[in-house]
PDB file of C-alpha atoms in Angstrom:
ATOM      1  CA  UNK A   1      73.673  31.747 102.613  1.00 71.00           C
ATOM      2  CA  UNK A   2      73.372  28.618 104.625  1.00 92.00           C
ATOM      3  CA  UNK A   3      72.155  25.211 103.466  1.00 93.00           C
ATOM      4  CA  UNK A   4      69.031  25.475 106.142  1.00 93.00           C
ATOM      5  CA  UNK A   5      68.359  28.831 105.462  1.00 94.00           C
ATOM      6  CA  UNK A   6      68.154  27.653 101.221  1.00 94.00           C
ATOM      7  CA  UNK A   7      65.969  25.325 102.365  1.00 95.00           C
ATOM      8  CA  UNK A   8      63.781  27.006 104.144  1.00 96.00           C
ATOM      9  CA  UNK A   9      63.185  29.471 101.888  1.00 96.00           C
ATOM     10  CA  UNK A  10      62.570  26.780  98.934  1.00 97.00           C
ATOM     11  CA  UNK A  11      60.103  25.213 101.530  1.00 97.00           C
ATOM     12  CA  UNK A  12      58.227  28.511 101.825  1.00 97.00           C
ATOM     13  CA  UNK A  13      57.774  29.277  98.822  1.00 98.00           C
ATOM     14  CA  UNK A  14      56.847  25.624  97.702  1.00 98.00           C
ATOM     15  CA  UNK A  15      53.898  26.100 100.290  1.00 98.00           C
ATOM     16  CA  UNK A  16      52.955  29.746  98.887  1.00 98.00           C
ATOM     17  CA  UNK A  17      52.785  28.370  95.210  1.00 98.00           C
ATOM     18  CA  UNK A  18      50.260  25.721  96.433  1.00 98.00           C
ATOM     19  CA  UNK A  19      48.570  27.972  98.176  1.00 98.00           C
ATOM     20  CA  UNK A  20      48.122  30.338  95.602  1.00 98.00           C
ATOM     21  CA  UNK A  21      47.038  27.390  93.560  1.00 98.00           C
ATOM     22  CA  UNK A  22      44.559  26.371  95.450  1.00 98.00           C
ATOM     23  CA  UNK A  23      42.875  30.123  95.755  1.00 99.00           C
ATOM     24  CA  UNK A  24      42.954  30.593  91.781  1.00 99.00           C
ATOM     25  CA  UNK A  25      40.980  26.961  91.761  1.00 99.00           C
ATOM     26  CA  UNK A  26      38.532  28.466  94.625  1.00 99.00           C
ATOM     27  CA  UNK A  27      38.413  31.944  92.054  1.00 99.00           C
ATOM     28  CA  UNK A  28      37.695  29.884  88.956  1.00 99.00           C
ATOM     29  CA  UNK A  29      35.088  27.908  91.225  1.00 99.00           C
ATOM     30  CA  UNK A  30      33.031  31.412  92.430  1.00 99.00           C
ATOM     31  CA  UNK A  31      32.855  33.015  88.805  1.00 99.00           C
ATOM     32  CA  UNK A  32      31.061  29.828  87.274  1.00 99.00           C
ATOM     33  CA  UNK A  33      28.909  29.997  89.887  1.00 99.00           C
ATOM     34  CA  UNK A  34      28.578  34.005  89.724  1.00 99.00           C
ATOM     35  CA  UNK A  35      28.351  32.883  85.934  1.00 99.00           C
ATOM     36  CA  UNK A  36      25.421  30.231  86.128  1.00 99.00           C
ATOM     37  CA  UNK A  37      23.602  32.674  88.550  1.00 98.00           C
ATOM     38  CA  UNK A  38      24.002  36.075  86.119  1.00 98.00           C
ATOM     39  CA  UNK A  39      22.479  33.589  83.372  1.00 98.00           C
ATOM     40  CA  UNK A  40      19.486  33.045  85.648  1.00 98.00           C
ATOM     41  CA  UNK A  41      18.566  35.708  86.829  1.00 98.00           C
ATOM     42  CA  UNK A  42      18.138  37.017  82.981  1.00 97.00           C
ATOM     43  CA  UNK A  43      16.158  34.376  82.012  1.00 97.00           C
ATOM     44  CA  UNK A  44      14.317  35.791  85.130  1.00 95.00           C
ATOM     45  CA  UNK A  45      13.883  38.748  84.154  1.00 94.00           C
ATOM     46  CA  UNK A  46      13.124  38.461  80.465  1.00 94.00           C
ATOM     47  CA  UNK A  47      10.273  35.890  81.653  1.00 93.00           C
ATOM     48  CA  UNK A  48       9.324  39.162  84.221  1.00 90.00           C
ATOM     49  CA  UNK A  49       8.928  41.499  81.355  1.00 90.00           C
ATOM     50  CA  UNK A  50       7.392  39.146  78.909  1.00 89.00           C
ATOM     51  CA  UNK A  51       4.140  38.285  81.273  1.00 86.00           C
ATOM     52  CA  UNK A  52       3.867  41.967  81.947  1.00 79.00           C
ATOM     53  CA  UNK A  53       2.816  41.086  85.360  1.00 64.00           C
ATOM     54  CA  UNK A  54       4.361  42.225  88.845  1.00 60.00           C
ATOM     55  CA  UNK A  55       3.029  38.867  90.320  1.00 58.00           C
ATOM     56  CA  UNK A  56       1.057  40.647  92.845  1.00 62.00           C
ATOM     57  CA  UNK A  57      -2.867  39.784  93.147  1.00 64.00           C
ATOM     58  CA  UNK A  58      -4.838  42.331  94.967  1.00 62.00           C
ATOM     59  CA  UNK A  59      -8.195  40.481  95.946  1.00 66.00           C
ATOM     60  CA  UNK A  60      -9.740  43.223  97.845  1.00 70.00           C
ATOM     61  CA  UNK A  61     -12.375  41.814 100.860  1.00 75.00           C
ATOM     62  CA  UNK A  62     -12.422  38.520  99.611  1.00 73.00           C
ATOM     63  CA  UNK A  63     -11.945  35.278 102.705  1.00 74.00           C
ATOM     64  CA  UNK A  64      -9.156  32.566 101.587  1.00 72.00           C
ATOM     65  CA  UNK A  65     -10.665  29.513 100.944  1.00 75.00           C
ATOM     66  CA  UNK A  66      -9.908  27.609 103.565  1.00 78.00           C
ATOM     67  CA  UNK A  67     -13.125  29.910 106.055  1.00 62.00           C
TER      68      UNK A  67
END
């Protein structure tokens, strides 16, 4: 094997082990996020159950205030 040909290959994969760094850091990122968000929207929905309440008021004929 030739001395450029070594080194090219070294050089490759010195660039695909950054690379691959850098998408495991982007990864690790997106599931604390995907974490943080799972957490939420539980503490959603246990505060949904607990009021019992689907959130929607039906007023019937009545005029918003602002007429």
């Amino acid at each position: 094997m030739s001395e450029d040909r070594f080194i090219n290959l070294e050089t490759k994969i010195s660039h695909q082990d950054f690379l691959l760094e850098e998408l495991h850091q982007v990864i690790y990122k997106q599931q604390l996020t995907i974490d943080l968000l799972e957490k939420k929207i539980m503490a959603l929905s246990k505060r949904f159950e607990e009021t019992g309440t689907t959130g929607i008021e039906i007023r019937g004929n009545e005029k918003p205030p602002h007429y």
